[in-house]
Coordinates of C-alpha atoms and ligand atoms in Angstrom, one line a residue:
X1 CA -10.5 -20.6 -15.6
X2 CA -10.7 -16.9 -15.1
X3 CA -7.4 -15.5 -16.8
X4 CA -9.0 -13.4 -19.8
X5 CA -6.6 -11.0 -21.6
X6 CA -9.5 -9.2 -23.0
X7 CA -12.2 -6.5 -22.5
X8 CA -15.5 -6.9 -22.1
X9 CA -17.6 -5.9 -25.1
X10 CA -19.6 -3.3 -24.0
X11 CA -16.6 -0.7 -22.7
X12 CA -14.5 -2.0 -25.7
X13 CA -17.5 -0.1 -27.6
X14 CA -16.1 3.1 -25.7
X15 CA -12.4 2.4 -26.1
X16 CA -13.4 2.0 -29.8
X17 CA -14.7 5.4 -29.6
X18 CA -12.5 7.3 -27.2
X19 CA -9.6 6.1 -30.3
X20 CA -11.2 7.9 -32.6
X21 CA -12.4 10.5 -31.4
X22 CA -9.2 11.1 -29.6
X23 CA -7.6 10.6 -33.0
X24 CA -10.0 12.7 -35.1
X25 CA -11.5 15.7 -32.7
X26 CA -8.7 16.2 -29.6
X27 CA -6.0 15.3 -31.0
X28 CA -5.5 18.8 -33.3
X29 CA -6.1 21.3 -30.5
X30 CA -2.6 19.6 -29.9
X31 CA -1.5 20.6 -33.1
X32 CA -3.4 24.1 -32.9
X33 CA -3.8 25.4 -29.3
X34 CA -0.3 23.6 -27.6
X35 CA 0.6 24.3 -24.1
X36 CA -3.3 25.9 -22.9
X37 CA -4.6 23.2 -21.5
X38 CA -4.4 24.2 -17.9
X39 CA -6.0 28.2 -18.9
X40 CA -8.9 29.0 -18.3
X41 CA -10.8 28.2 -22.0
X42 CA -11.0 31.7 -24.0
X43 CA -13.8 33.0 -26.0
X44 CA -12.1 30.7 -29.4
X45 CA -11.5 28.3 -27.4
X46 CA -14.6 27.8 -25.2
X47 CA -17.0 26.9 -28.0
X48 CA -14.5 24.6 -29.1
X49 CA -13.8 22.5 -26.1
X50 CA -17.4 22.4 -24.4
X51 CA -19.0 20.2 -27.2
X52 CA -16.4 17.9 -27.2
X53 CA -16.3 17.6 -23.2
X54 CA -20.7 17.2 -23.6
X55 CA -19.8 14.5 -26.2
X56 CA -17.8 12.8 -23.7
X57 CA -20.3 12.8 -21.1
X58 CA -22.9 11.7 -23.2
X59 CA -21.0 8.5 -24.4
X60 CA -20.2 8.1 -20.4
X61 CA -17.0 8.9 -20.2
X62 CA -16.3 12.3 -18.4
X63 CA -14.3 12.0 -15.2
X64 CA -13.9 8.0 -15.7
X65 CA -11.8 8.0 -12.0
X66 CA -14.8 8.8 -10.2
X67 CA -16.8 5.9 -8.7
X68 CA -20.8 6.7 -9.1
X69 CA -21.3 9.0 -5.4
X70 CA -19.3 11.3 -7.3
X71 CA -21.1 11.3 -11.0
X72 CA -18.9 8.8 -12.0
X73 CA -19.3 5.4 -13.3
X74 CA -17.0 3.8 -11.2
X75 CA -15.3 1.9 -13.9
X76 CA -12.7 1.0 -11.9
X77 CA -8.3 1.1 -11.8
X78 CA -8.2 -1.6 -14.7
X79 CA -11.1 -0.1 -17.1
X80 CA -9.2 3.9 -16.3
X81 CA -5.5 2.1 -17.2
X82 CA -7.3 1.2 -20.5
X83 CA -8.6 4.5 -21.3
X84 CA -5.2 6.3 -20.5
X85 CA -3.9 4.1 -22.8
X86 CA -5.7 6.3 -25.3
X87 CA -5.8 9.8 -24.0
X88 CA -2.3 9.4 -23.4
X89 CA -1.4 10.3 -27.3
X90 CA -2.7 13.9 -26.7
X91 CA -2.0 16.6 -24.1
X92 CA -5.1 18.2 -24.2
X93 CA -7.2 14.5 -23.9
X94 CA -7.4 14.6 -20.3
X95 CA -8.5 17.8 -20.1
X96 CA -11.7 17.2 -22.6
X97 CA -12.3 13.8 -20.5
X98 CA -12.2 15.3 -17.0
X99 CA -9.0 13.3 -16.2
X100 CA -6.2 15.9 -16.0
X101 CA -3.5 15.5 -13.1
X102 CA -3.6 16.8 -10.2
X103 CA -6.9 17.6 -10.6
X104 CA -7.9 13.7 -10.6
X105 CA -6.0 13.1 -7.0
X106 CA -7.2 16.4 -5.5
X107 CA -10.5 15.7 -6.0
X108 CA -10.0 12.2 -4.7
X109 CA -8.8 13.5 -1.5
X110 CA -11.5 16.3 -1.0
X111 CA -14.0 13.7 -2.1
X112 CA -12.4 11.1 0.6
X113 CA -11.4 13.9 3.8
X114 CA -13.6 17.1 2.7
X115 CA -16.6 18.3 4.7
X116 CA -19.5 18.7 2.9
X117 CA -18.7 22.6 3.0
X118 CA -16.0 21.9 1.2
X119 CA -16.9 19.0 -1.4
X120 CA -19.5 21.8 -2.0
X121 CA -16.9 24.5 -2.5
X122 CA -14.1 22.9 -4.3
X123 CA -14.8 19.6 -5.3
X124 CA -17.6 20.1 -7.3
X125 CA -16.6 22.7 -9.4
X126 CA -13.7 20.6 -10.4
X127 CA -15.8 17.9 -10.8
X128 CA -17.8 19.5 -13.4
X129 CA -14.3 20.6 -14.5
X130 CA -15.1 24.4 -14.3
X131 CA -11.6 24.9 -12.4
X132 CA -8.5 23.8 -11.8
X133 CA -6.3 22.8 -8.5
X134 CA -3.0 22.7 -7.5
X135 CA -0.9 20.3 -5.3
X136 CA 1.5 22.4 -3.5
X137 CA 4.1 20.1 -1.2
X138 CA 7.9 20.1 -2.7
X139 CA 9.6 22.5 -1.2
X140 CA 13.6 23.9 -2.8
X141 CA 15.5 22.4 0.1
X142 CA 13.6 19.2 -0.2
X143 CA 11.2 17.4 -2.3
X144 CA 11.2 13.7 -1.9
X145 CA 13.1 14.1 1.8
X146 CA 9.7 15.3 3.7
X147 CA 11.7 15.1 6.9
X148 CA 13.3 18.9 5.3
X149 CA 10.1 20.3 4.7
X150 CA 9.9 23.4 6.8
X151 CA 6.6 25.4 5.9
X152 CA 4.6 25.6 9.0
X153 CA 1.3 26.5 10.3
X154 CA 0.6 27.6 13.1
X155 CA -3.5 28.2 15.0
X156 CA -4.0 32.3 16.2
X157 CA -7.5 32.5 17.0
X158 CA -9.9 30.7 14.6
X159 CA -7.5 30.8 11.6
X160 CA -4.2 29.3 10.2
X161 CA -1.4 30.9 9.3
X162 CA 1.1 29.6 7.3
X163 CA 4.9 30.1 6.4
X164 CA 7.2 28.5 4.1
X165 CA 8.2 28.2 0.7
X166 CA 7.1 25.7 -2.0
X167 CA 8.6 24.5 -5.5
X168 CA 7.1 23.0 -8.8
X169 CA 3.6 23.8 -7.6
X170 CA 2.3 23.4 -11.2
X171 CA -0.8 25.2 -12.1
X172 CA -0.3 27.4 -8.9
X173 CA -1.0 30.4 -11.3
X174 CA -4.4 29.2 -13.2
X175 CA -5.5 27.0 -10.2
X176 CA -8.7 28.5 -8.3
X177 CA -7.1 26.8 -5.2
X178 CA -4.2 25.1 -4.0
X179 CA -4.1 21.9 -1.9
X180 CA -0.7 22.7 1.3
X181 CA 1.5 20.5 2.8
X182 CA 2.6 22.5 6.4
X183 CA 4.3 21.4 9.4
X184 CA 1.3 21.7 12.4
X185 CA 3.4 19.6 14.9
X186 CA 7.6 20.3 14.7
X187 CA 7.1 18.1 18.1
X188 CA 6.4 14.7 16.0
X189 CA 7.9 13.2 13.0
X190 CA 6.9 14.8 9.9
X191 CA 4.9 11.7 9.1
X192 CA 2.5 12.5 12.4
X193 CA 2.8 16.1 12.4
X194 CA 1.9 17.4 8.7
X195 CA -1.7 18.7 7.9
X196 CA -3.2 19.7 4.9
X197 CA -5.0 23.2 4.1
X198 CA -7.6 24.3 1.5
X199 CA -5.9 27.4 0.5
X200 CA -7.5 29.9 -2.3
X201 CA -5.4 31.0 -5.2
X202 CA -6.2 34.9 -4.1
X203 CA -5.5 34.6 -0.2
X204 CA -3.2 37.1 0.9
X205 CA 0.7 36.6 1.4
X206 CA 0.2 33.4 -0.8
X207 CA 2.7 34.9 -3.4
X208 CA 4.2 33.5 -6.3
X209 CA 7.7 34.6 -6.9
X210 CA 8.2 32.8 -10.7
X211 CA 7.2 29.9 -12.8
X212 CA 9.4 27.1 -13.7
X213 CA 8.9 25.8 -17.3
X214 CA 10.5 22.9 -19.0
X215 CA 13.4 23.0 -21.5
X216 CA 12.0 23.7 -25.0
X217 CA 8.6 25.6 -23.9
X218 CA 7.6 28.9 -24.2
X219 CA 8.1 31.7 -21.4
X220 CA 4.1 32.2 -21.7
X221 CA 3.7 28.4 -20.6
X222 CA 5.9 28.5 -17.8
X223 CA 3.6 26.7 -15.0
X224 CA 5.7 24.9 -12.0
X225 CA 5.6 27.9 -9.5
X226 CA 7.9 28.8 -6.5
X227 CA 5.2 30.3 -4.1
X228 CA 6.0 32.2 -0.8
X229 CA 3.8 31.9 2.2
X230 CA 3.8 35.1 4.3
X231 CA 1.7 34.9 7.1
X232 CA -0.8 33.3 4.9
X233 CA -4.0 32.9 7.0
X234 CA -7.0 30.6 6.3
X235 CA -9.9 29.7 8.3
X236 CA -9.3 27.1 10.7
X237 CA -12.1 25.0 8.5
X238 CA -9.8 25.3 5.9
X239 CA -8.1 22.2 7.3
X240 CA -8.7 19.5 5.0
X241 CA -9.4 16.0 6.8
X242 CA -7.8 16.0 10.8
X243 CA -4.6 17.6 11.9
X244 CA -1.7 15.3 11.9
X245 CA -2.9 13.2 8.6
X246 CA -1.3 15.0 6.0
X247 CA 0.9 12.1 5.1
X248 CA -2.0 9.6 5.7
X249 CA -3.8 11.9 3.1
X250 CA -0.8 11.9 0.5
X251 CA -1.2 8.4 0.1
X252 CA -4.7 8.6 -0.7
X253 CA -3.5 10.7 -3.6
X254 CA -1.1 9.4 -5.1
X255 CA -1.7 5.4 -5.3
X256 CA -4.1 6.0 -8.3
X257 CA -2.4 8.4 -10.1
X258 CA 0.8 6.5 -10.9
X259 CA -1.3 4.3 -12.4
X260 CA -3.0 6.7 -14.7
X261 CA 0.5 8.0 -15.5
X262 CA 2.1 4.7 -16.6
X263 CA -0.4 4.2 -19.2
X264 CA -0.2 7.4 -20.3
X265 CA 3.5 6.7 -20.8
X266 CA 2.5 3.5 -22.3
X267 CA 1.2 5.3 -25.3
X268 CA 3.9 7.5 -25.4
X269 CA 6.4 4.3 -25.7
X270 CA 3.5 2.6 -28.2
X271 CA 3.4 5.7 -30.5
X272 CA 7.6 5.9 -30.5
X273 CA 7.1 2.2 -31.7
X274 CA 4.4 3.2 -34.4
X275 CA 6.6 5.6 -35.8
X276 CA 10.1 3.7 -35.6
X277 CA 8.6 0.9 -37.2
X278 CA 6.7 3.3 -39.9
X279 CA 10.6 5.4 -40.9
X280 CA 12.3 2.0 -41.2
X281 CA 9.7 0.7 -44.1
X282 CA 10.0 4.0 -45.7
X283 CA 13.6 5.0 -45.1
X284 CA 16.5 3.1 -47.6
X285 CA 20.5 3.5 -46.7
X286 CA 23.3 1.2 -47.9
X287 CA 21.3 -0.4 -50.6
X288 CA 18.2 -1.4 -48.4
X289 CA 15.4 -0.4 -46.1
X290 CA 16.6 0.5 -42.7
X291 CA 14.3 -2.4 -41.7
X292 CA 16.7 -4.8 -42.8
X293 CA 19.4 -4.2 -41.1
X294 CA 19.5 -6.1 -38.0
X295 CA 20.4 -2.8 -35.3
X296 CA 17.2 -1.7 -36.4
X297 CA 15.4 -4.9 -36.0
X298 CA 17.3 -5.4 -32.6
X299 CA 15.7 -1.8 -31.6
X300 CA 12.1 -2.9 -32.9
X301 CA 12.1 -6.2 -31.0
X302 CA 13.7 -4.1 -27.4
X303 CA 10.7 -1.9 -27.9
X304 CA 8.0 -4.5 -28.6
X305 CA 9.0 -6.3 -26.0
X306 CA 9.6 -3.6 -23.4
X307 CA 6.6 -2.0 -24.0
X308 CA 4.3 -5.4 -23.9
X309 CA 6.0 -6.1 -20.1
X310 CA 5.1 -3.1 -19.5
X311 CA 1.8 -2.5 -20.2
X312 CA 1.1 -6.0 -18.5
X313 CA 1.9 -5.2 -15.1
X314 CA 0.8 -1.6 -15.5
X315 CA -2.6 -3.5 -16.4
X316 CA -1.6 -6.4 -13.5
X317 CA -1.3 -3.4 -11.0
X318 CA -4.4 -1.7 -11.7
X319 CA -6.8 -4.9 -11.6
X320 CA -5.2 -5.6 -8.4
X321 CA -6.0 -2.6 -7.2
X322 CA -9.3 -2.7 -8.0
X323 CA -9.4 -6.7 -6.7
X324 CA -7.9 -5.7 -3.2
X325 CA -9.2 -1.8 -3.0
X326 CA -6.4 -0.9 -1.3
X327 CA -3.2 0.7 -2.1
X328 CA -1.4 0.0 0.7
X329 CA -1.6 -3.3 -0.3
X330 CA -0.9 -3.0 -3.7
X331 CA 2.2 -0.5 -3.1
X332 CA 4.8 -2.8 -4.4
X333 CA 3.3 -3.0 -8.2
X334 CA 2.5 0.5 -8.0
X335 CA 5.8 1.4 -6.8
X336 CA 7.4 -1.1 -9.5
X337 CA 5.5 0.8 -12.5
X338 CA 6.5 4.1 -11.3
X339 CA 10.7 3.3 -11.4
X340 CA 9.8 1.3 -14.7
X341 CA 8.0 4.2 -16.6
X342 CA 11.0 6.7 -16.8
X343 CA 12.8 3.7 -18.6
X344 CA 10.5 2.3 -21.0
X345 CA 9.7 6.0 -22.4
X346 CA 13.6 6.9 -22.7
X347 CA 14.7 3.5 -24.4
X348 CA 11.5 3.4 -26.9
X349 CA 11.5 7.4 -28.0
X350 CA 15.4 7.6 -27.9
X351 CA 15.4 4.4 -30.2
X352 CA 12.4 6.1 -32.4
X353 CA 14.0 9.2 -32.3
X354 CA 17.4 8.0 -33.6
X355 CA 16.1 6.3 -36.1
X356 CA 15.0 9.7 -37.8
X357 CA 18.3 10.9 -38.0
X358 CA 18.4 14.8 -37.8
X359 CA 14.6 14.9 -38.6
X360 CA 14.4 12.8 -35.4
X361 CA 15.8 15.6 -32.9
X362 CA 14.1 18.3 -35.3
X363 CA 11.4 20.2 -33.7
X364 CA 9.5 19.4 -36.6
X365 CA 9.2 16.2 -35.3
X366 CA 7.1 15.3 -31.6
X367 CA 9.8 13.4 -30.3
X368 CA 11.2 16.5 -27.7
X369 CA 8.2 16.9 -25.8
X370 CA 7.8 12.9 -25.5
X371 CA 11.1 12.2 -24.5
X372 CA 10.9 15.1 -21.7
X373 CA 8.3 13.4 -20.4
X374 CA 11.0 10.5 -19.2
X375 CA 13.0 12.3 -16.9
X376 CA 10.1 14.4 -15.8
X377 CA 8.0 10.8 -15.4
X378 CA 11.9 10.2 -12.9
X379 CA 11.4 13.1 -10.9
X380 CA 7.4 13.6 -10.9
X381 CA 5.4 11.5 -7.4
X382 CA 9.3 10.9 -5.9
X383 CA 12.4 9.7 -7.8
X384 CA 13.0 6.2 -9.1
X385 CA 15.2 5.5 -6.5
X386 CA 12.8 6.2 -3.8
X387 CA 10.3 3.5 -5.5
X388 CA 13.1 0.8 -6.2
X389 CA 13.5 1.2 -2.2
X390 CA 10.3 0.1 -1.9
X391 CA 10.2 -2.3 -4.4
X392 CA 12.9 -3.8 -2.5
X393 CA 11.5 -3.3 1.2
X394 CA 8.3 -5.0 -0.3
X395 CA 9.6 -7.7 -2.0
X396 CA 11.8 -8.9 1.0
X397 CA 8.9 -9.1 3.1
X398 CA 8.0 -12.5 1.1
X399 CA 11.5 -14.3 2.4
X400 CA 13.5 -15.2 5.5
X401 CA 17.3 -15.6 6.0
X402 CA 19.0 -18.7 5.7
X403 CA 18.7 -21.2 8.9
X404 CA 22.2 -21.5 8.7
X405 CA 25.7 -20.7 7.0
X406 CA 25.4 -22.1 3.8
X407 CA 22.0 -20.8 1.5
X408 CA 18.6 -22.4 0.8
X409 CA 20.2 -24.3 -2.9
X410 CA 23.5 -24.8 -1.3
X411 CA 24.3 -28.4 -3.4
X412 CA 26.0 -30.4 -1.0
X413 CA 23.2 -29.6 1.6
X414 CA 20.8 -30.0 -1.0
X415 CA 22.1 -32.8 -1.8
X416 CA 22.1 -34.7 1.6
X417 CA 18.2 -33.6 2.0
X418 CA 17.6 -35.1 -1.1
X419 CA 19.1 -38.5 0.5
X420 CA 17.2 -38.2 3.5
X421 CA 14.0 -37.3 1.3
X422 CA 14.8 -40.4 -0.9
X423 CA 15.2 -42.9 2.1
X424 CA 12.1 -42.0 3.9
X425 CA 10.1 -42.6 0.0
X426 CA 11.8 -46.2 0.1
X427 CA 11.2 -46.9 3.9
X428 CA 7.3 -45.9 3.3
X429 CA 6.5 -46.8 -0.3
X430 CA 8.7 -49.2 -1.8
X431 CA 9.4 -51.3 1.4
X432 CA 5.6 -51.7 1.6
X433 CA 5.0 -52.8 -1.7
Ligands
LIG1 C1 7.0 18.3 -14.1 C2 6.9 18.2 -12.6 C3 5.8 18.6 -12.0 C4 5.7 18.6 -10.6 N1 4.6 19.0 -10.0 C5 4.5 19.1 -8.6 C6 3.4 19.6 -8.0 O1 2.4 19.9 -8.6 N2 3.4 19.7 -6.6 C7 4.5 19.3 -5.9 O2 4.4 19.4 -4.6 N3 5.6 18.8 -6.5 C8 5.7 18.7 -7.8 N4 6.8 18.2 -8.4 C9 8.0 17.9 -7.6 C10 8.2 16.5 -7.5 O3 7.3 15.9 -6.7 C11 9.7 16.3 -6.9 O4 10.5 16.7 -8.0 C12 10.0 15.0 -6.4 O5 9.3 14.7 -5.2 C13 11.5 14.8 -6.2 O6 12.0 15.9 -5.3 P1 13.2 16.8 -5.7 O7 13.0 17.3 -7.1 O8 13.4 17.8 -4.6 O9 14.4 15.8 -5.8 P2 15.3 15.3 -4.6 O10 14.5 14.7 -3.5 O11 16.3 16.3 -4.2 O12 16.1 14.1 -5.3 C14 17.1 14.4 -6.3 C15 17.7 13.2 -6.8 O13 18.4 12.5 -5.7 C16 18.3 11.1 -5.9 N5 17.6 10.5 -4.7 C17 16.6 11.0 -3.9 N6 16.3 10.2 -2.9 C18 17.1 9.2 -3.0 C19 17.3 8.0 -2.2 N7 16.5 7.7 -1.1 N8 18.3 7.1 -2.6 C20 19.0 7.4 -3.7 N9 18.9 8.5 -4.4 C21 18.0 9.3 -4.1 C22 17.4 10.9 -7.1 O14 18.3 10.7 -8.2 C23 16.7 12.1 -7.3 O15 16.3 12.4 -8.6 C24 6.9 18.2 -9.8 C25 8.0 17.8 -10.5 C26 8.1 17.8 -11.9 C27 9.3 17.4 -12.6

């Protein structure tokens, strides 16, 4: 019998230990130091957030994605989902465990399509999380449409040069390097005919026109950026895996990621539980708690059980990633977590949210941030509807079309089977007897 719903004791040990320290140490530079996860540390900072990234690689943990040829412990899709579940209650957890977005599927791809030039160059100085990256391929005309990208590059001599424009290229403006999507074949579809280039953050005519924030944040914080490229050359060996594979490499990038997103989103959805179910034991209206009154009960028992389905085929997804090892194969769960996500956040932090009353939609209370992370968790990897697409195109590969005119449970042709099924039981079994 090997259905087990639990963890095995030894990295439960470090769960255990990622919750409270998570809980105890990370969890105020939330509190204290909000939005600076993706600067460079500063002197306060530095002396701050160095011990508590030495303490997780002392208990094992640091950059959990990476399998051991990378100075990882290759724990594994499954083990990671776990241990997002955790550091998804703080923004700066990832950052003090090595696991920050993009950074994770950048390095994945350098580590998969890099030369050893440029594992050496890039990858292991965000491996040792001395840097950060950026993923730059949405473009304003087009972002889940890659058939409207236009940013090319084109070979002069022994460099590229690249034109275009891109959007939302988050941490453009601390990253040491950016990770381009251009156009190297207009000849082929886009699928066959997009490479991806190595580009440093200072290379001339990369230019950043402004930075897109989200509603509520600072200016300062402002990090999504709209770069130009003018006549932006590279090296030609700034080519990152062949020419032609940028799609190929995409993949490679992103099949993990949604993963360690969901759960993140999980504890999002688990901590709008915690505190809905926390205001209606303390909070009395009309004579009672607001726990008794049955809306509010209806709303904690959506939530539970939301959240539970949820987190079981997030958890499904990522041991069958780990069982199969490939995402292509695995696309259909991935893609099914990634149009769930958006939902599960709204419903359980709207719900939560509500419940506070005007406290709720206070910024005194966390609930802005969280529930921004639901439309952003729509839009962020492709939209919903692109994923429910391929939910569906997956799904249907499991089923034919009726034989004929009248479907599969049709009664009166099930009906006349059944007959025929029946008389052939009696002509072998019961005539014999
Ligand atoms: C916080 C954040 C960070 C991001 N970071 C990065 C980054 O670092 N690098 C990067 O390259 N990009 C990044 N993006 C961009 C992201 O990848 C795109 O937003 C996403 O691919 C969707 O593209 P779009 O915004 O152009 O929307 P569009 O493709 O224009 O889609 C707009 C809407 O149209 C609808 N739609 C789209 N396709 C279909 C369809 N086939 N059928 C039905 N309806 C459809 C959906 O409702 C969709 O929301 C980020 C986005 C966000 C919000």
């Amino acid at each position: 019998m090997a259905w087990d719903f639990e963890t095995d004791p030894e990295f439960q040990e470090k769960l255990d230990w990622t919750t409270a320290f998570v809980r105890d140490v990370v969890q105020p530079l939330d509190l204290l130091y909000p939005h600076q996860q993706y600067v460079p540390l500063s002197d306060e900072l530095r002396p701050i957030v160095d011990p508590m990234k030495q303490a997780v690689r002392d208990n094992d943990l640091w950059g959990a994605h990476l399998g051991p040829e990378l100075g990882g412990k290759g724990y594994g899709q499954l083990k990671l989902a776990l241990l997002n579940e955790i550091l998804g209650v703080s923004g700066w957890a990832p950052i003090v465990f090595g696991t920050q977005a993009p950074d994770t599927g950048n390095a994945e791809i350098i580590a998969h399509y890099g030369t050893d030039e440029q594992k050496e160059k890039y990858l292991q100085p965000l491996l040792n999380g001395e840097c950060f990256s950026c993923y730059s391929m949405t473009e304003p005309q087009a972002g889940s449409d890659p058939k409207q990208f236009k940013t090319r590059a084109h070979k002069d001599g022994d460099q590229w040069v690249i034109n275009g424009w891109k959007f939302y290229s988050s941490n453009a403006r601390t990253a040491e390097f950016l990770i381009v999507m251009a156009i190297t074949d207009p000849d082929v579809s886009v699928y066959k005919g997009a490479s991806m280039f190595l580009v440093p953050r200072d290379t001339p005519g990369l230019n950043i026109e402004r930075n897109l924030g989200l509603p509520g944040e600072p200016e300062a914080d402002y990090s999504h950026a709209l770069i130009h490229y003018d006549e932006c050359r590279v090296p030609a060996d700034a080519l990152l895996g062949g020419e032609g594979q940028g799609f190929a490499i995409a993949q490679t990038r992103l099949g993990g990621g949604r993963v360690h997103h969901a759960m993140r989103s999980v504890a999002v959805a688990r901590t709008a539980l915690d505190l809905l179910c926390e205001r209606v034991l303390s909070r009395t209206t009309q004579g009672g708690l607001l726990a008794e009154k049955q809306f509010m009960q209806g709303d904690i028992a959506d939530s539970y059980a939301e959240l539970m389905q949820f987190r079981l085929l997030v958890l499904y997804t990522a041991w069958e990633i780990d069982k199969v090892k490939d995402y292509s194969k695995t696309r259909k769960n991935i893609a099914a977590i990634k149009a769930l996500t958006p939902k599960i956040v709204h419903d359980a932090v709207w719900r939560s949210m509500h419940a506070h009353g005007a406290l709720g939609v206070s910024n005194e209370m966390p609930f802005g941030s969280m529930w921004w992370s639901a439309p952003v968790m729509a839009a962020v990897d492709g939209p919903t509807e692109v994923h429910k697409i391929t939910v569906a195109r997956e799904v249907l590969k499991d089923y034919e079309p009726s034989d004929d005119l009248w479907p599969t449970k049709h009664m009166p042709k099930q009906r006349a089977e059944a007959e025929a099924k029946i008389a052939l039981w009696i002509e072998h079994h019961v005539g014999n007897s």
